[in-house]
């Protein structure tokens, strides 16, 4: 059996990326300190309470906790006791679309002041191109000794809902660095994953991440635009997408028409890429259109429901699925939020159910909507059911039972999960997107 080299690692940020990265590196045999400035989060993690739902994460944390995986609030402790420091803090969008990099700047200064031995500082957060350069300049400006350090960009491609699987089975690992030593360390660190490692300079690695997410968002908006033409012409977008996807140059993924993309990555990364492109002197008009299509897609869906129900005031709408995608409780930029707000504005009452994110949604909607215990509780006496997230649980629904519970058997399928003909055969009126 091949023995891999292990490292002392600190991961800064115990969020969807940081916590998964920390747990997975500890599983590979490294000693990992996961640092977060959210005291409540760290205190809960030290009691083995997970801050969010992610399949298989809890298992890994329980297995490695206090053997190779430690949680701390102290950045100082994390910096001093590691050779590799991954920065995995949030880079949220600002009003103007640019990324808020203030956490990364604070951490860079902190690292500069605490440099006690060689450190490899790795950007894992998604950042605009040239951020690595800024981190380096900041550390050089504030450091107090001659201790060496290197910077690398190692963008993360994991998907919430399958993050642990994605960590261990990446399509590729991107490492951007100008340092031979950093390159060797990261190659050794990732060697157990036996994945293709792409080595580039830092700027290129940073652009790879923004370009990847923007391209995926563009694919979704493209098929959503095609779906609208299908609606107008009486064609079926599912068949169009299937035929398109069989062309190897196009590929079958991310061609599902629906209510558009959401989540913490696509909307903000697209916005940040638009912003940085403009700042550098290029107006990325294609991405502006991708964004516009996505934003109007939610309203388009509500308009279709309105067309069917005529007046929404005093109608009861059952919302099935709130999270921006299945297998996560993450509601950040979830299309469900805008759709529910549109429906509420029209005077509809909402009864919602999500297998994992009811609790998180209560913080957003408070008492303005009813949170149901299960699917059947949600649909009782409703005028229409809207499917907004394609959870597996919904695919197994007993539609005959549902039909008896509904006031009027209307289904608005925001994810094109179901077959129109099958539901119409059961006596439902069906609203799809481009189908
Ligand atoms: P998150 O909000 O879930 O987690 C960020 C964590 O950083 C929080 O726990 C926060 O308390 C902590 N933090 C913020 N400032 C800090 C500081 N100064 N010191 C210590 N901790 C601090 O965010 P996330 O979803 O994990 O995303 C992190 C980064 O990874 C972002 O740049 C994001 O774009 C990128 N990314 C996210 C995903 C995803 O699917 N969520 C995928 C790939 C890349």
Short mmCIF file of C-alpha atoms and ligand atoms in Angstrom, two decimals:
data_model
loop_
_atom_site.label_atom_id
_atom_site.label_comp_id
_atom_site.label_asym_id
_atom_site.label_seq_id
_atom_site.Cartn_x
_atom_site.Cartn_y
_atom_site.Cartn_z
CA UNK A 1 0.00 0.00 0.00
CA UNK A 2 1.30 3.42 -0.94
CA UNK A 3 1.93 5.70 2.04
CA UNK A 4 1.02 9.33 1.37
CA UNK A 5 2.61 12.31 3.08
CA UNK A 6 0.42 14.01 5.67
CA UNK A 7 0.38 17.68 6.63
CA UNK A 8 -0.67 20.02 9.41
CA UNK A 9 -3.46 22.04 7.85
CA UNK A 10 -5.64 24.92 8.97
CA UNK A 11 -8.86 25.62 7.15
CA UNK A 12 -10.26 29.09 7.84
CA UNK A 13 -14.06 29.11 7.55
CA UNK A 14 -16.29 26.28 8.76
CA UNK A 15 -18.95 26.78 6.08
CA UNK A 16 -20.17 24.58 3.24
CA UNK A 17 -16.71 24.55 1.68
CA UNK A 18 -14.43 24.92 4.72
CA UNK A 19 -16.04 22.31 6.94
CA UNK A 20 -16.25 19.76 4.14
CA UNK A 21 -12.62 20.45 3.13
CA UNK A 22 -11.43 20.16 6.74
CA UNK A 23 -13.32 16.91 7.39
CA UNK A 24 -12.19 15.35 4.12
CA UNK A 25 -8.51 16.27 4.54
CA UNK A 26 -8.61 14.80 8.06
CA UNK A 27 -10.14 11.64 6.63
CA UNK A 28 -7.10 11.43 4.32
CA UNK A 29 -4.84 11.34 7.40
CA UNK A 30 -3.87 15.00 7.75
CA UNK A 31 -4.09 16.87 11.06
CA UNK A 32 -6.61 19.65 10.47
CA UNK A 33 -7.67 22.66 12.54
CA UNK A 34 -10.87 24.23 11.27
CA UNK A 35 -11.12 27.85 12.41
CA UNK A 36 -14.17 30.10 12.29
CA UNK A 37 -14.86 33.47 13.90
CA UNK A 38 -18.47 32.45 14.54
CA UNK A 39 -18.22 31.38 18.20
CA UNK A 40 -21.62 29.75 18.21
CA UNK A 41 -20.76 27.61 15.19
CA UNK A 42 -17.46 26.41 16.70
CA UNK A 43 -19.05 25.72 20.07
CA UNK A 44 -21.72 23.61 18.35
CA UNK A 45 -19.13 21.78 16.23
CA UNK A 46 -17.19 20.97 19.40
CA UNK A 47 -20.42 19.38 20.66
CA UNK A 48 -20.67 17.59 17.31
CA UNK A 49 -23.72 19.56 16.17
CA UNK A 50 -23.51 20.19 12.42
CA UNK A 51 -24.22 23.78 11.30
CA UNK A 52 -25.98 22.67 8.08
CA UNK A 53 -27.15 19.54 6.33
CA UNK A 54 -24.76 17.88 3.93
CA UNK A 55 -24.91 14.13 3.21
CA UNK A 56 -22.05 12.09 4.80
CA UNK A 57 -20.43 15.12 6.43
CA UNK A 58 -21.50 14.34 9.99
CA UNK A 59 -20.14 10.79 9.68
CA UNK A 60 -16.69 12.08 8.71
CA UNK A 61 -16.65 14.72 11.45
CA UNK A 62 -17.63 12.16 14.11
CA UNK A 63 -14.97 9.74 12.91
CA UNK A 64 -12.07 12.20 12.90
CA UNK A 65 -13.02 14.60 15.68
CA UNK A 66 -10.18 15.15 18.17
CA UNK A 67 -8.07 12.49 16.46
CA UNK A 68 -7.14 14.49 13.38
CA UNK A 69 -9.87 17.13 13.24
CA UNK A 70 -10.11 20.07 15.64
CA UNK A 71 -12.36 23.14 15.80
CA UNK A 72 -11.22 26.51 17.10
CA UNK A 73 -12.10 30.20 17.20
CA UNK A 74 -8.47 31.18 17.34
CA UNK A 75 -6.97 32.22 14.05
CA UNK A 76 -3.68 32.68 15.88
CA UNK A 77 -3.71 29.03 17.02
CA UNK A 78 -4.61 27.85 13.53
CA UNK A 79 -1.91 29.87 11.81
CA UNK A 80 0.89 28.93 14.20
CA UNK A 81 0.14 25.22 14.15
CA UNK A 82 -0.04 24.55 10.44
CA UNK A 83 2.08 24.47 7.34
CA UNK A 84 -0.82 24.81 4.88
CA UNK A 85 -3.56 27.39 5.42
CA UNK A 86 -6.69 27.14 3.30
CA UNK A 87 -8.83 30.28 3.19
CA UNK A 88 -12.44 29.17 2.77
CA UNK A 89 -14.39 32.13 4.11
CA UNK A 90 -17.40 33.67 2.39
CA UNK A 91 -16.94 36.18 -0.43
CA UNK A 92 -20.50 37.56 -0.53
CA UNK A 93 -21.71 39.96 -3.20
CA UNK A 94 -21.76 43.69 -2.54
CA UNK A 95 -24.50 46.00 -3.85
CA UNK A 96 -22.50 46.81 -7.00
CA UNK A 97 -21.93 43.11 -7.81
CA UNK A 98 -18.29 43.02 -6.74
CA UNK A 99 -17.11 40.47 -4.16
CA UNK A 100 -16.72 41.49 -0.55
CA UNK A 101 -13.14 40.42 0.14
CA UNK A 102 -12.85 42.08 3.54
CA UNK A 103 -12.61 38.74 5.41
CA UNK A 104 -9.77 37.66 3.13
CA UNK A 105 -7.92 40.93 3.70
CA UNK A 106 -8.26 40.63 7.50
CA UNK A 107 -7.00 37.06 7.39
CA UNK A 108 -4.05 38.02 5.16
CA UNK A 109 -2.97 40.66 7.68
CA UNK A 110 -3.42 38.22 10.54
CA UNK A 111 -1.30 35.59 8.78
CA UNK A 112 1.42 38.21 8.14
CA UNK A 113 1.59 39.08 11.82
CA UNK A 114 1.64 35.45 13.00
CA UNK A 115 4.13 33.97 10.53
CA UNK A 116 6.28 31.67 12.68
CA UNK A 117 7.43 29.16 10.04
CA UNK A 118 7.02 28.56 6.29
CA UNK A 119 3.34 28.70 5.28
CA UNK A 120 1.57 27.82 2.10
CA UNK A 121 -1.51 30.03 1.92
CA UNK A 122 -4.17 28.63 -0.36
CA UNK A 123 -7.22 30.49 -1.66
CA UNK A 124 -10.14 28.10 -1.69
CA UNK A 125 -12.84 30.75 -1.57
CA UNK A 126 -14.06 31.91 -4.97
CA UNK A 127 -12.34 35.22 -5.64
CA UNK A 128 -11.94 37.58 -8.59
CA UNK A 129 -8.77 37.36 -10.66
CA UNK A 130 -5.76 39.13 -9.10
CA UNK A 131 -6.87 38.46 -5.51
CA UNK A 132 -3.88 36.14 -4.97
CA UNK A 133 -1.64 39.05 -5.93
CA UNK A 134 -3.37 41.24 -3.34
CA UNK A 135 -2.98 38.60 -0.61
CA UNK A 136 0.74 38.38 -1.37
CA UNK A 137 1.20 42.17 -1.33
CA UNK A 138 -0.71 42.41 1.96
CA UNK A 139 1.35 39.73 3.67
CA UNK A 140 4.61 41.28 2.43
CA UNK A 141 3.48 44.68 3.72
CA UNK A 142 2.53 43.53 7.22
CA UNK A 143 4.92 40.70 8.02
CA UNK A 144 7.47 41.31 10.74
CA UNK A 145 10.18 38.78 9.93
CA UNK A 146 11.90 36.98 7.07
CA UNK A 147 9.88 33.79 7.29
CA UNK A 148 9.00 32.52 3.83
CA UNK A 149 5.52 31.91 2.49
CA UNK A 150 3.86 30.96 -0.78
CA UNK A 151 0.45 31.70 -2.23
CA UNK A 152 -1.64 29.31 -4.29
CA UNK A 153 -5.11 29.34 -5.74
CA UNK A 154 -7.01 26.08 -5.45
CA UNK A 155 -10.60 26.85 -6.44
CA UNK A 156 -13.31 24.57 -5.15
CA UNK A 157 -15.80 22.89 -7.47
CA UNK A 158 -17.82 20.84 -4.99
CA UNK A 159 -21.61 20.94 -5.20
CA UNK A 160 -23.74 21.33 -2.09
CA UNK A 161 -25.75 18.17 -1.66
CA UNK A 162 -22.89 15.95 -2.86
CA UNK A 163 -19.96 17.90 -1.44
CA UNK A 164 -18.23 14.99 0.32
CA UNK A 165 -18.54 12.78 -2.74
CA UNK A 166 -17.25 15.60 -4.92
CA UNK A 167 -14.23 16.17 -2.69
CA UNK A 168 -13.14 12.56 -3.06
CA UNK A 169 -14.10 12.30 -6.73
CA UNK A 170 -13.22 15.58 -8.41
CA UNK A 171 -13.38 15.97 -12.19
CA UNK A 172 -10.08 17.85 -11.87
CA UNK A 173 -8.07 19.72 -9.27
CA UNK A 174 -6.84 23.17 -10.22
CA UNK A 175 -3.69 24.53 -8.60
CA UNK A 176 -2.48 27.99 -9.48
CA UNK A 177 0.93 28.95 -8.13
CA UNK A 178 4.26 30.38 -9.17
CA UNK A 179 6.16 28.41 -6.54
CA UNK A 180 7.75 25.00 -7.14
CA UNK A 181 7.56 24.17 -3.43
CA UNK A 182 3.84 25.04 -3.26
CA UNK A 183 3.18 22.94 -6.35
CA UNK A 184 4.91 19.91 -4.80
CA UNK A 185 3.08 20.26 -1.48
CA UNK A 186 -0.34 20.49 -3.13
CA UNK A 187 0.42 17.62 -5.50
CA UNK A 188 1.39 15.45 -2.50
CA UNK A 189 -1.62 16.57 -0.51
CA UNK A 190 -4.04 15.65 -3.28
CA UNK A 191 -2.16 12.53 -4.44
CA UNK A 192 -4.51 10.09 -2.62
CA UNK A 193 -7.43 11.32 -4.75
CA UNK A 194 -5.69 10.16 -7.93
CA UNK A 195 -7.31 12.97 -9.88
CA UNK A 196 -6.01 15.02 -12.78
CA UNK A 197 -4.22 18.08 -11.37
CA UNK A 198 -4.05 21.15 -13.59
CA UNK A 199 -1.19 23.46 -12.71
CA UNK A 200 -1.44 27.08 -13.80
CA UNK A 201 -0.43 30.53 -12.60
CA UNK A 202 -2.61 32.12 -9.90
CA UNK A 203 -4.54 34.51 -12.17
CA UNK A 204 -5.46 31.68 -14.53
CA UNK A 205 -6.69 29.44 -11.69
CA UNK A 206 -8.87 32.27 -10.38
CA UNK A 207 -10.39 32.80 -13.83
CA UNK A 208 -11.01 29.04 -14.27
CA UNK A 209 -13.41 29.11 -11.32
CA UNK A 210 -15.38 32.17 -12.47
CA UNK A 211 -15.43 30.94 -16.06
CA UNK A 212 -16.69 27.46 -14.99
CA UNK A 213 -19.60 28.77 -12.94
CA UNK A 214 -20.50 31.40 -15.51
CA UNK A 215 -20.50 28.80 -18.27
CA UNK A 216 -22.77 26.48 -16.28
CA UNK A 217 -25.13 29.37 -15.53
CA UNK A 218 -25.12 30.24 -19.24
CA UNK A 219 -26.11 26.66 -20.12
CA UNK A 220 -29.09 26.89 -17.76
CA UNK A 221 -30.21 30.26 -19.09
CA UNK A 222 -29.77 29.04 -22.65
CA UNK A 223 -32.12 26.11 -22.16
CA UNK A 224 -34.56 28.31 -20.24
CA UNK A 225 -34.68 30.70 -23.19
CA UNK A 226 -35.24 27.72 -25.51
CA UNK A 227 -38.02 26.55 -23.16
CA UNK A 228 -39.82 29.85 -23.62
CA UNK A 229 -39.68 29.47 -27.40
CA UNK A 230 -40.97 25.90 -26.97
CA UNK A 231 -43.93 27.27 -24.97
CA UNK A 232 -44.66 29.81 -27.68
CA UNK A 233 -44.35 27.29 -30.50
CA UNK A 234 -45.90 24.25 -28.84
CA UNK A 235 -42.67 22.20 -28.79
CA UNK A 236 -41.15 20.13 -25.98
CA UNK A 237 -37.94 21.41 -24.37
CA UNK A 238 -37.23 18.06 -22.71
CA UNK A 239 -36.86 16.42 -26.10
CA UNK A 240 -34.86 19.37 -27.41
CA UNK A 241 -32.47 19.14 -24.43
CA UNK A 242 -32.12 15.37 -24.77
CA UNK A 243 -31.18 15.64 -28.42
CA UNK A 244 -28.83 18.57 -27.77
CA UNK A 245 -27.13 16.75 -24.93
CA UNK A 246 -26.30 13.69 -27.01
CA UNK A 247 -23.92 15.87 -29.00
CA UNK A 248 -20.63 15.28 -27.17
CA UNK A 249 -19.54 18.86 -27.86
CA UNK A 250 -22.54 20.08 -25.85
CA UNK A 251 -23.00 17.38 -23.17
CA UNK A 252 -26.18 16.44 -21.35
CA UNK A 253 -25.64 18.20 -18.02
CA UNK A 254 -27.17 21.53 -17.02
CA UNK A 255 -29.75 21.42 -19.76
CA UNK A 256 -32.79 21.13 -17.50
CA UNK A 257 -35.26 23.94 -18.09
CA UNK A 258 -37.00 25.25 -14.99
CA UNK A 259 -37.23 28.22 -12.66
CA UNK A 260 -33.53 29.04 -13.02
CA UNK A 261 -30.39 28.74 -10.95
CA UNK A 262 -29.88 29.96 -7.38
CA UNK A 263 -27.59 29.18 -4.47
CA UNK A 264 -24.56 30.91 -3.03
CA UNK A 265 -22.38 30.39 -6.10
CA UNK A 266 -23.88 30.95 -9.57
CA UNK A 267 -25.66 34.28 -9.03
CA UNK A 268 -22.80 35.86 -7.11
CA UNK A 269 -19.95 34.40 -9.18
CA UNK A 270 -21.57 35.49 -12.43
CA UNK A 271 -22.08 38.96 -10.99
CA UNK A 272 -18.48 39.09 -9.76
CA UNK A 273 -17.14 37.91 -13.13
CA UNK A 274 -19.17 40.59 -14.89
CA UNK A 275 -17.83 43.18 -12.48
CA UNK A 276 -14.17 42.22 -12.70
CA UNK A 277 -14.34 41.90 -16.50
CA UNK A 278 -15.70 45.44 -16.75
CA UNK A 279 -13.09 46.71 -14.31
CA UNK A 280 -10.37 45.15 -16.45
CA UNK A 281 -11.84 46.80 -19.56
CA UNK A 282 -14.14 44.18 -21.10
CA UNK A 283 -17.94 44.43 -21.12
CA UNK A 284 -19.14 40.80 -20.84
CA UNK A 285 -22.57 41.34 -22.43
CA UNK A 286 -23.25 37.63 -22.81
CA UNK A 287 -23.22 37.23 -19.03
CA UNK A 288 -25.58 40.19 -18.56
CA UNK A 289 -28.11 38.38 -20.73
CA UNK A 290 -27.60 35.09 -18.82
CA UNK A 291 -28.40 36.97 -15.62
CA UNK A 292 -31.44 38.69 -17.14
CA UNK A 293 -32.94 35.42 -18.38
CA UNK A 294 -32.43 33.86 -14.95
CA UNK A 295 -34.02 36.76 -13.11
CA UNK A 296 -37.12 36.84 -15.31
CA UNK A 297 -37.57 33.05 -15.27
CA UNK A 298 -39.13 33.05 -11.79
CA UNK A 299 -41.67 35.69 -12.74
CA UNK A 300 -42.39 33.80 -15.95
CA UNK A 301 -43.31 30.75 -13.83
CA UNK A 302 -45.62 32.82 -11.60
CA UNK A 303 -47.27 34.32 -14.70
CA UNK A 304 -48.01 30.80 -15.94
CA UNK A 305 -49.70 29.95 -12.64
CA UNK A 306 -51.67 33.20 -12.84
CA UNK A 307 -52.76 32.36 -16.35
CA UNK A 308 -54.26 29.12 -15.04
CA UNK A 309 -55.74 30.34 -11.73
CA UNK A 310 -56.67 33.76 -13.13
CA UNK A 311 -56.76 35.56 -9.76
CA UNK A 312 -54.27 34.56 -7.06
CA UNK A 313 -55.84 36.56 -4.24
CA UNK A 314 -57.18 34.20 -1.56
CA UNK A 315 -55.95 31.13 -3.44
CA UNK A 316 -53.96 28.60 -1.42
CA UNK A 317 -50.73 27.53 -3.08
CA UNK A 318 -48.74 24.55 -1.81
CA UNK A 319 -44.99 24.97 -2.29
CA UNK A 320 -43.03 21.74 -2.34
CA UNK A 321 -39.29 22.37 -2.09
CA UNK A 322 -37.60 25.50 -0.77
CA UNK A 323 -33.85 24.84 -0.89
CA UNK A 324 -32.09 25.98 -4.07
CA UNK A 325 -31.38 22.35 -4.94
CA UNK A 326 -32.02 18.91 -3.43
CA UNK A 327 -29.94 17.38 -0.59
CA UNK A 328 -29.14 20.67 1.06
CA UNK A 329 -30.94 23.00 3.46
CA UNK A 330 -29.26 26.02 1.88
CA UNK A 331 -31.69 28.79 0.95
CA UNK A 332 -29.20 31.41 -0.17
CA UNK A 333 -30.53 32.98 -3.40
CA UNK A 334 -33.02 30.11 -3.73
CA UNK A 335 -35.60 30.81 -6.50
CA UNK A 336 -38.31 29.73 -4.02
CA UNK A 337 -37.82 32.96 -2.04
CA UNK A 338 -38.64 35.26 -4.97
CA UNK A 339 -41.46 33.01 -6.18
CA UNK A 340 -43.12 32.89 -2.74
CA UNK A 341 -42.76 36.67 -2.41
CA UNK A 342 -44.40 37.21 -5.82
CA UNK A 343 -47.29 34.92 -4.83
CA UNK A 344 -47.73 36.61 -1.45
CA UNK A 345 -47.77 40.00 -3.17
CA UNK A 346 -50.62 38.78 -5.34
CA UNK A 347 -52.55 37.90 -2.17
CA UNK A 348 -52.15 34.10 -2.28
CA UNK A 349 -51.68 32.14 0.93
CA UNK A 350 -48.75 29.73 1.06
CA UNK A 351 -48.37 26.35 2.65
CA UNK A 352 -44.79 25.13 2.25
CA UNK A 353 -42.85 21.96 2.84
CA UNK A 354 -39.18 21.10 2.34
CA UNK A 355 -37.57 17.91 3.65
CA UNK A 356 -34.62 19.84 5.15
CA UNK A 357 -35.01 23.61 5.01
CA UNK A 358 -38.32 24.38 6.76
CA UNK A 359 -36.41 25.63 9.82
CA UNK A 360 -34.12 27.93 7.82
CA UNK A 361 -37.11 29.21 5.83
CA UNK A 362 -38.98 30.14 9.03
CA UNK A 363 -36.28 32.76 9.65
CA UNK A 364 -37.07 34.34 6.26
CA UNK A 365 -40.85 34.10 6.05
CA UNK A 366 -41.70 34.13 9.78
CA UNK A 367 -45.51 33.77 10.19
CA UNK A 368 -46.29 34.90 6.65
CA UNK A 369 -46.54 31.34 5.38
CA UNK A 370 -47.62 28.05 6.86
CA UNK A 371 -44.88 25.43 7.28
CA UNK A 372 -46.34 21.98 6.75
CA UNK A 373 -45.25 18.78 8.48
CA UNK A 374 -45.16 16.76 5.29
CA UNK A 375 -46.24 16.76 1.64
CA UNK A 376 -49.83 15.76 2.35
CA UNK A 377 -50.26 18.35 5.08
CA UNK A 378 -48.94 21.00 2.65
CA UNK A 379 -51.29 20.23 -0.20
CA UNK A 380 -54.51 19.88 1.81
CA UNK A 381 -57.22 22.20 0.36
CA UNK A 382 -54.76 23.88 -2.00
CA UNK A 383 -55.69 25.36 -5.36
CA UNK A 384 -52.36 24.46 -6.91
CA UNK A 385 -49.11 22.64 -6.04
CA UNK A 386 -45.79 24.21 -7.08
CA UNK A 387 -42.74 21.97 -7.22
CA UNK A 388 -39.68 24.17 -6.75
CA UNK A 389 -36.93 21.69 -5.76
CA UNK A 390 -36.47 18.24 -7.26
CA UNK A 391 -36.15 16.24 -4.00
CA UNK A 392 -36.26 12.45 -4.44
CA UNK A 393 -39.10 12.31 -1.90
CA UNK A 394 -41.33 14.26 -4.31
CA UNK A 395 -40.70 11.83 -7.14
CA UNK A 396 -42.37 9.09 -5.09
CA UNK A 397 -45.55 11.06 -4.39
CA UNK A 398 -48.86 9.21 -4.44
CA UNK A 399 -50.69 11.47 -6.91
CA UNK A 400 -54.02 9.70 -6.47
CA UNK A 401 -53.93 10.52 -2.76
CA UNK A 402 -52.80 14.07 -3.53
CA UNK A 403 -55.68 14.63 -5.94
CA UNK A 404 -58.23 13.85 -3.24
CA UNK A 405 -56.62 16.39 -0.90
CA UNK A 406 -56.48 19.27 -3.38
CA UNK A 407 -59.26 21.78 -3.94
CA UNK A 408 -58.42 21.91 -7.65
CA UNK A 409 -55.96 19.43 -9.21
CA UNK A 410 -53.39 21.80 -10.70
CA UNK A 411 -49.66 21.11 -10.70
CA UNK A 412 -47.04 23.74 -11.54
CA UNK A 413 -43.82 21.85 -12.08
CA UNK A 414 -41.00 24.38 -11.75
CA UNK A 415 -38.37 21.70 -12.35
CA UNK A 416 -40.02 19.73 -15.15
CA UNK A 417 -39.84 16.67 -12.88
CA UNK A 418 -43.00 14.98 -14.05
CA UNK A 419 -44.56 13.74 -17.24
CA UNK A 420 -47.38 15.95 -18.47
CA UNK A 421 -49.30 13.10 -20.14
CA UNK A 422 -49.17 10.86 -17.03
CA UNK A 423 -50.48 13.62 -14.78
CA UNK A 424 -53.16 14.66 -17.26
CA UNK A 425 -54.23 11.01 -17.46
CA UNK A 426 -54.70 11.09 -13.66
CA UNK A 427 -56.91 14.17 -14.05
CA UNK A 428 -54.47 16.96 -13.21
CA UNK A 429 -53.98 20.21 -15.09
CA UNK A 430 -50.24 20.50 -15.65
CA UNK A 431 -48.03 23.58 -15.93
CA UNK A 432 -44.48 22.88 -17.05
CA UNK A 433 -41.73 25.07 -18.47
CA UNK A 434 -41.34 24.50 -22.19
CA UNK A 435 -43.14 21.16 -22.03
P1 LIG B 1 -20.34 29.87 4.14
O1 LIG B 1 -21.01 31.17 4.34
O2 LIG B 1 -21.09 28.61 4.26
O3 LIG B 1 -19.08 29.78 5.13
C1 LIG B 1 -18.16 30.79 5.32
C2 LIG B 1 -17.63 30.69 6.74
O4 LIG B 1 -16.55 31.62 6.90
C3 LIG B 1 -18.67 31.06 7.79
O5 LIG B 1 -18.78 30.01 8.74
C4 LIG B 1 -18.11 32.33 8.44
O6 LIG B 1 -18.43 32.43 9.81
C5 LIG B 1 -16.62 32.15 8.20
N1 LIG B 1 -15.86 33.41 8.27
C6 LIG B 1 -16.16 34.58 7.67
N2 LIG B 1 -15.21 35.49 7.96
C7 LIG B 1 -14.30 34.87 8.73
C8 LIG B 1 -13.08 35.28 9.35
N3 LIG B 1 -12.62 36.53 9.21
N4 LIG B 1 -12.40 34.37 10.08
C9 LIG B 1 -12.86 33.12 10.23
N5 LIG B 1 -14.00 32.67 9.67
C10 LIG B 1 -14.71 33.54 8.93
O7 LIG B 1 -19.66 29.98 2.69
P2 LIG B 1 -19.34 28.75 1.71
O8 LIG B 1 -20.56 28.35 0.99
O9 LIG B 1 -18.54 27.73 2.45
O10 LIG B 1 -18.40 29.51 0.66
C11 LIG B 1 -17.07 29.84 1.00
C12 LIG B 1 -16.36 30.23 -0.28
O11 LIG B 1 -16.29 29.09 -1.15
C13 LIG B 1 -17.06 31.32 -1.09
O12 LIG B 1 -16.09 32.11 -1.71
C14 LIG B 1 -17.84 30.54 -2.11
O13 LIG B 1 -18.09 31.29 -3.27
C15 LIG B 1 -16.90 29.39 -2.41
N6 LIG B 1 -17.56 28.18 -2.90
C16 LIG B 1 -18.74 27.79 -2.38
C17 LIG B 1 -19.33 26.62 -2.84
C18 LIG B 1 -20.67 26.17 -2.30
O14 LIG B 1 -21.26 25.29 -2.91
N7 LIG B 1 -21.16 26.71 -1.20
C19 LIG B 1 -18.71 25.85 -3.83
C20 LIG B 1 -17.48 26.27 -4.32
C21 LIG B 1 -16.91 27.44 -3.85
#
